[in-house]
Amino acid sequence: MEVKINENRLVLMTGDITEQSTDAIVNAANGSLLGGGGVDGAIHRAAGKGLLEACKKIRSDRLDGNHLPTGEAVMTDGYHLPARHVIHTVGPIWRKGEDHQEEMLANCYSNSLRLADDEGLSSISFPSISTGVYGYPVEEASIVAIRTLVAYLGQCSFGEVRMVLFSKGDCQVYEHVVNQMKKEL
Ligand code: ADP
């Protein structure tokens, strides 16, 4: 499914994010930036060793050896991926009833998109951040994701944002949110 916001396109699709040839793909990383399971592992496997080296360099040169804080985003090249760049962001780990997780999840989307926009990119693919191992319920995460993307795209001329969902079920959840919000678009 596809919707227009300003001159921007928001696309929802089922697929594998490592196969997307948008200018950037977003990695749902952990703060160490050293790779992990899920989409993070898939991106590192497909990109090859250069990606890990680039992440280590960001840790040492830009983060003083510390973890990337939740909600923030950094960019590397894409190495062997079809996408030229990878934007690494750290989603919140779901804890029922805890404050600020919505805000931190929203920051992942807005900071990644802003970084892509500032770097002059015009297309980006997102996975469903935090809804795998980090346990954020997809019904709630999808509302935060779509609301944040729609708000951002409503104020800029970027290009194309793809939500690349790994399962049909997740895609249907995101599509439902977009259908609900269509009246506001
Ligand atoms: P997190 O730790 O942020 O929860 P995960 O990688 O565990 O990250 O899961 C985030 C989402 O990414 C899940 O919906 C998972 O199904 C999905 N996912 C896993 N592999 C891929 C892939 N290759 N392409 C797109 N989405 C993927």
CSV table of C-alpha atoms and ligand atoms in Angstrom, one decimal:
chain,number,residue,atom,x,y,z
A,1,MET,CA,0.0,0.0,0.0
A,2,GLU,CA,1.1,3.5,-0.7
A,3,VAL,CA,0.0,7.0,0.5
A,4,LYS,CA,1.0,10.5,-0.6
A,5,ILE,CA,2.0,13.0,2.1
A,6,ASN,CA,2.9,16.4,0.5
A,7,GLU,CA,5.0,15.2,-2.4
A,8,ASN,CA,6.4,12.3,-0.4
A,9,ARG,CA,5.4,8.6,-0.7
A,10,LEU,CA,4.9,6.4,2.3
A,11,VAL,CA,5.0,2.7,1.3
A,12,LEU,CA,4.1,-0.3,3.4
A,13,MET,CA,5.3,-3.6,2.1
A,14,THR,CA,6.2,-7.1,3.2
A,15,GLY,CA,9.8,-8.0,2.5
A,16,ASP,CA,13.4,-8.3,3.5
A,17,ILE,CA,15.1,-5.0,4.3
A,18,THR,CA,18.5,-6.2,3.2
A,19,GLU,CA,17.2,-6.4,-0.3
A,20,GLN,CA,16.0,-2.9,-0.5
A,21,SER,CA,17.8,-0.5,-2.9
A,22,THR,CA,16.7,2.7,-1.2
A,23,ASP,CA,19.4,5.3,-0.5
A,24,ALA,CA,19.5,4.1,3.1
A,25,ILE,CA,18.1,1.2,5.1
A,26,VAL,CA,17.6,1.5,8.9
A,27,ASN,CA,19.0,-1.0,11.3
A,28,ALA,CA,17.3,-1.8,14.6
A,29,ALA,CA,20.6,-2.0,16.3
A,30,ASN,CA,21.6,-2.5,19.9
A,31,GLY,CA,23.6,0.2,21.7
A,32,SER,CA,26.9,-1.7,21.3
A,33,LEU,CA,26.6,-1.3,17.5
A,34,LEU,CA,28.5,-4.6,17.3
A,35,GLY,CA,25.7,-6.6,15.6
A,36,GLY,CA,23.2,-9.0,17.1
A,37,GLY,CA,20.2,-11.2,16.1
A,38,GLY,CA,17.1,-10.4,14.1
A,39,VAL,CA,17.3,-7.6,11.5
A,40,ASP,CA,20.6,-6.4,12.9
A,41,GLY,CA,22.3,-9.8,12.2
A,42,ALA,CA,20.7,-10.0,8.8
A,43,ILE,CA,22.0,-6.6,7.8
A,44,HIS,CA,25.5,-7.3,9.1
A,45,ARG,CA,25.6,-10.7,7.2
A,46,ALA,CA,24.5,-9.1,4.0
A,47,ALA,CA,26.7,-6.0,4.3
A,48,GLY,CA,29.9,-7.9,5.1
A,49,LYS,CA,32.8,-7.2,7.5
A,50,GLY,CA,33.2,-3.6,6.5
A,51,LEU,CA,30.0,-2.7,8.3
A,52,LEU,CA,31.2,-4.0,11.6
A,53,GLU,CA,34.5,-2.1,11.2
A,54,ALA,CA,32.6,1.1,10.5
A,55,CYS,CA,30.4,0.6,13.5
A,56,LYS,CA,33.5,0.0,15.7
A,57,LYS,CA,35.0,3.2,14.4
A,58,ILE,CA,31.9,5.2,15.3
A,59,ARG,CA,32.0,3.7,18.8
A,60,SER,CA,35.6,4.7,19.3
A,61,ASP,CA,35.8,8.0,17.4
A,62,ARG,CA,32.4,9.6,18.0
A,63,LEU,CA,31.0,7.9,21.1
A,64,ASP,CA,34.2,7.7,23.2
A,65,GLY,CA,33.7,3.9,23.4
A,66,ASN,CA,30.2,4.2,24.8
A,67,HIS,CA,26.9,2.8,23.6
A,68,LEU,CA,24.7,4.7,21.2
A,69,PRO,CA,21.9,6.0,23.3
A,70,THR,CA,18.3,4.8,22.7
A,71,GLY,CA,16.5,6.9,20.1
A,72,GLU,CA,19.6,8.3,18.5
A,73,ALA,CA,20.9,7.5,15.0
A,74,VAL,CA,24.2,7.2,13.2
A,75,MET,CA,25.0,6.5,9.5
A,76,THR,CA,27.6,4.2,7.8
A,77,ASP,CA,28.1,3.0,4.3
A,78,GLY,CA,26.1,0.0,3.1
A,79,TYR,CA,29.1,-2.0,1.8
A,80,HIS,CA,27.8,-5.1,0.0
A,81,LEU,CA,24.1,-4.1,0.5
A,82,PRO,CA,22.1,-2.7,-2.4
A,83,ALA,CA,21.5,0.4,-0.2
A,84,ARG,CA,24.3,2.9,-0.2
A,85,HIS,CA,23.9,3.7,3.5
A,86,VAL,CA,22.8,2.1,6.7
A,87,ILE,CA,21.4,4.2,9.5
A,88,HIS,CA,21.7,2.5,12.9
A,89,THR,CA,19.3,3.4,15.6
A,90,VAL,CA,18.5,1.9,19.0
A,91,GLY,CA,14.9,1.2,19.8
A,92,PRO,CA,13.6,1.0,23.4
A,93,ILE,CA,13.2,-2.3,25.2
A,94,TRP,CA,9.6,-2.7,26.0
A,95,ARG,CA,8.6,-2.6,29.7
A,96,LYS,CA,4.9,-2.5,30.3
A,97,GLY,CA,3.8,0.8,31.7
A,98,GLU,CA,7.1,2.6,31.6
A,99,ASP,CA,7.3,6.3,30.7
A,100,HIS,CA,9.1,7.6,27.7
A,101,GLN,CA,9.2,4.5,25.5
A,102,GLU,CA,6.8,6.0,23.0
A,103,GLU,CA,9.0,9.1,22.9
A,104,MET,CA,12.2,7.0,22.4
A,105,LEU,CA,10.6,4.9,19.7
A,106,ALA,CA,9.4,8.1,17.9
A,107,ASN,CA,12.9,9.5,18.2
A,108,CYS,CA,14.3,6.5,16.3
A,109,TYR,CA,12.1,7.3,13.4
A,110,SER,CA,12.4,11.1,13.4
A,111,ASN,CA,16.2,11.1,14.0
A,112,SER,CA,16.8,8.5,11.3
A,113,LEU,CA,14.7,10.4,8.8
A,114,ARG,CA,16.3,13.7,9.7
A,115,LEU,CA,19.8,12.2,9.3
A,116,ALA,CA,18.8,10.9,5.9
A,117,ASP,CA,17.2,14.2,4.9
A,118,ASP,CA,20.3,16.3,6.2
A,119,GLU,CA,22.6,14.0,4.1
A,120,GLY,CA,20.6,14.8,1.0
A,121,LEU,CA,19.1,11.3,0.6
A,122,SER,CA,15.7,10.8,-0.9
A,123,SER,CA,14.6,7.3,0.0
A,124,ILE,CA,14.8,5.2,3.1
A,125,SER,CA,13.5,1.8,4.3
A,126,PHE,CA,12.6,1.1,8.0
A,127,PRO,CA,12.0,-2.2,9.7
A,128,SER,CA,9.5,-2.5,12.6
A,129,ILE,CA,11.9,-1.2,15.3
A,130,SER,CA,11.7,-2.8,18.7
A,131,THR,CA,8.9,-5.2,17.9
A,132,GLY,CA,11.2,-8.3,17.7
A,133,VAL,CA,13.5,-9.3,20.6
A,134,TYR,CA,12.9,-5.9,22.3
A,135,GLY,CA,9.2,-6.9,22.8
A,136,TYR,CA,7.3,-3.7,21.9
A,137,PRO,CA,3.8,-4.8,20.9
A,138,VAL,CA,3.5,-4.2,17.2
A,139,GLU,CA,-0.1,-2.8,17.6
A,140,GLU,CA,1.3,0.0,19.7
A,141,ALA,CA,4.7,0.4,17.9
A,142,SER,CA,3.0,0.8,14.6
A,143,ILE,CA,0.9,3.7,15.8
A,144,VAL,CA,4.0,5.5,17.1
A,145,ALA,CA,5.9,4.7,13.8
A,146,ILE,CA,3.2,5.9,11.4
A,147,ARG,CA,2.3,9.0,13.4
A,148,THR,CA,6.0,10.1,13.6
A,149,LEU,CA,6.6,9.4,9.9
A,150,VAL,CA,3.4,11.2,8.8
A,151,ALA,CA,4.2,14.2,10.9
A,152,TYR,CA,7.7,14.5,9.5
A,153,LEU,CA,6.7,14.0,5.9
A,154,GLY,CA,4.0,16.5,6.3
A,155,GLN,CA,6.6,19.2,6.9
A,156,CYS,CA,9.3,18.4,4.3
A,157,SER,CA,10.0,17.3,0.8
A,158,PHE,CA,12.0,14.1,1.2
A,159,GLY,CA,11.0,11.5,-1.3
A,160,GLU,CA,10.1,7.9,-0.4
A,161,VAL,CA,9.8,6.2,3.0
A,162,ARG,CA,9.3,2.4,3.0
A,163,MET,CA,8.1,0.4,6.0
A,164,VAL,CA,9.5,-3.1,5.2
A,165,LEU,CA,7.6,-5.6,7.4
A,166,PHE,CA,9.0,-9.1,7.7
A,167,SER,CA,5.6,-10.8,8.0
A,168,LYS,CA,2.2,-10.4,6.4
A,169,GLY,CA,0.6,-10.1,9.8
A,170,ASP,CA,2.9,-7.1,10.8
A,171,CYS,CA,2.2,-5.5,7.4
A,172,GLN,CA,-1.6,-5.8,8.0
A,173,VAL,CA,-1.2,-4.1,11.4
A,174,TYR,CA,0.7,-1.2,9.9
A,175,GLU,CA,-1.8,-0.9,7.1
A,176,HIS,CA,-4.7,-0.8,9.6
A,177,VAL,CA,-3.0,2.2,11.3
A,178,VAL,CA,-2.5,4.0,8.0
A,179,ASN,CA,-6.1,3.4,7.1
A,180,GLN,CA,-7.2,4.8,10.4
A,181,MET,CA,-5.0,7.9,9.9
A,182,LYS,CA,-6.0,8.5,6.3
A,183,LYS,CA,-8.7,10.9,7.3
A,184,GLU,CA,-6.0,13.2,8.8
A,185,LEU,CA,-3.7,13.0,5.7
B,1,ADP,P1,14.4,-5.3,18.0
B,1,ADP,O1,15.6,-5.8,18.8
B,1,ADP,O2,14.5,-3.8,17.7
B,1,ADP,O3,13.1,-5.8,18.5
B,1,ADP,P2,14.5,-7.4,15.9
B,1,ADP,O4,15.5,-7.5,14.9
B,1,ADP,O5,14.4,-8.4,17.0
B,1,ADP,O6,14.7,-5.9,16.6
B,1,ADP,O7,13.1,-7.2,15.3
B,1,ADP,C1,12.6,-6.1,14.7
B,1,ADP,C2,11.7,-6.4,13.5
B,1,ADP,O8,12.5,-6.7,12.4
B,1,ADP,C3,10.8,-7.7,13.7
B,1,ADP,O9,9.5,-7.4,13.3
B,1,ADP,C4,11.5,-8.7,12.9
B,1,ADP,O10,10.5,-9.7,12.4
B,1,ADP,C5,12.0,-7.9,11.7
B,1,ADP,N1,13.0,-8.5,10.9
B,1,ADP,C6,13.9,-9.4,11.1
B,1,ADP,N2,14.7,-9.7,10.0
B,1,ADP,C7,14.3,-8.8,9.1
B,1,ADP,C8,14.6,-8.5,7.7
B,1,ADP,N3,15.6,-9.2,7.1
B,1,ADP,N4,14.0,-7.5,7.0
B,1,ADP,C9,13.0,-6.8,7.6
B,1,ADP,N5,12.6,-7.0,8.9
B,1,ADP,C10,13.2,-8.0,9.6
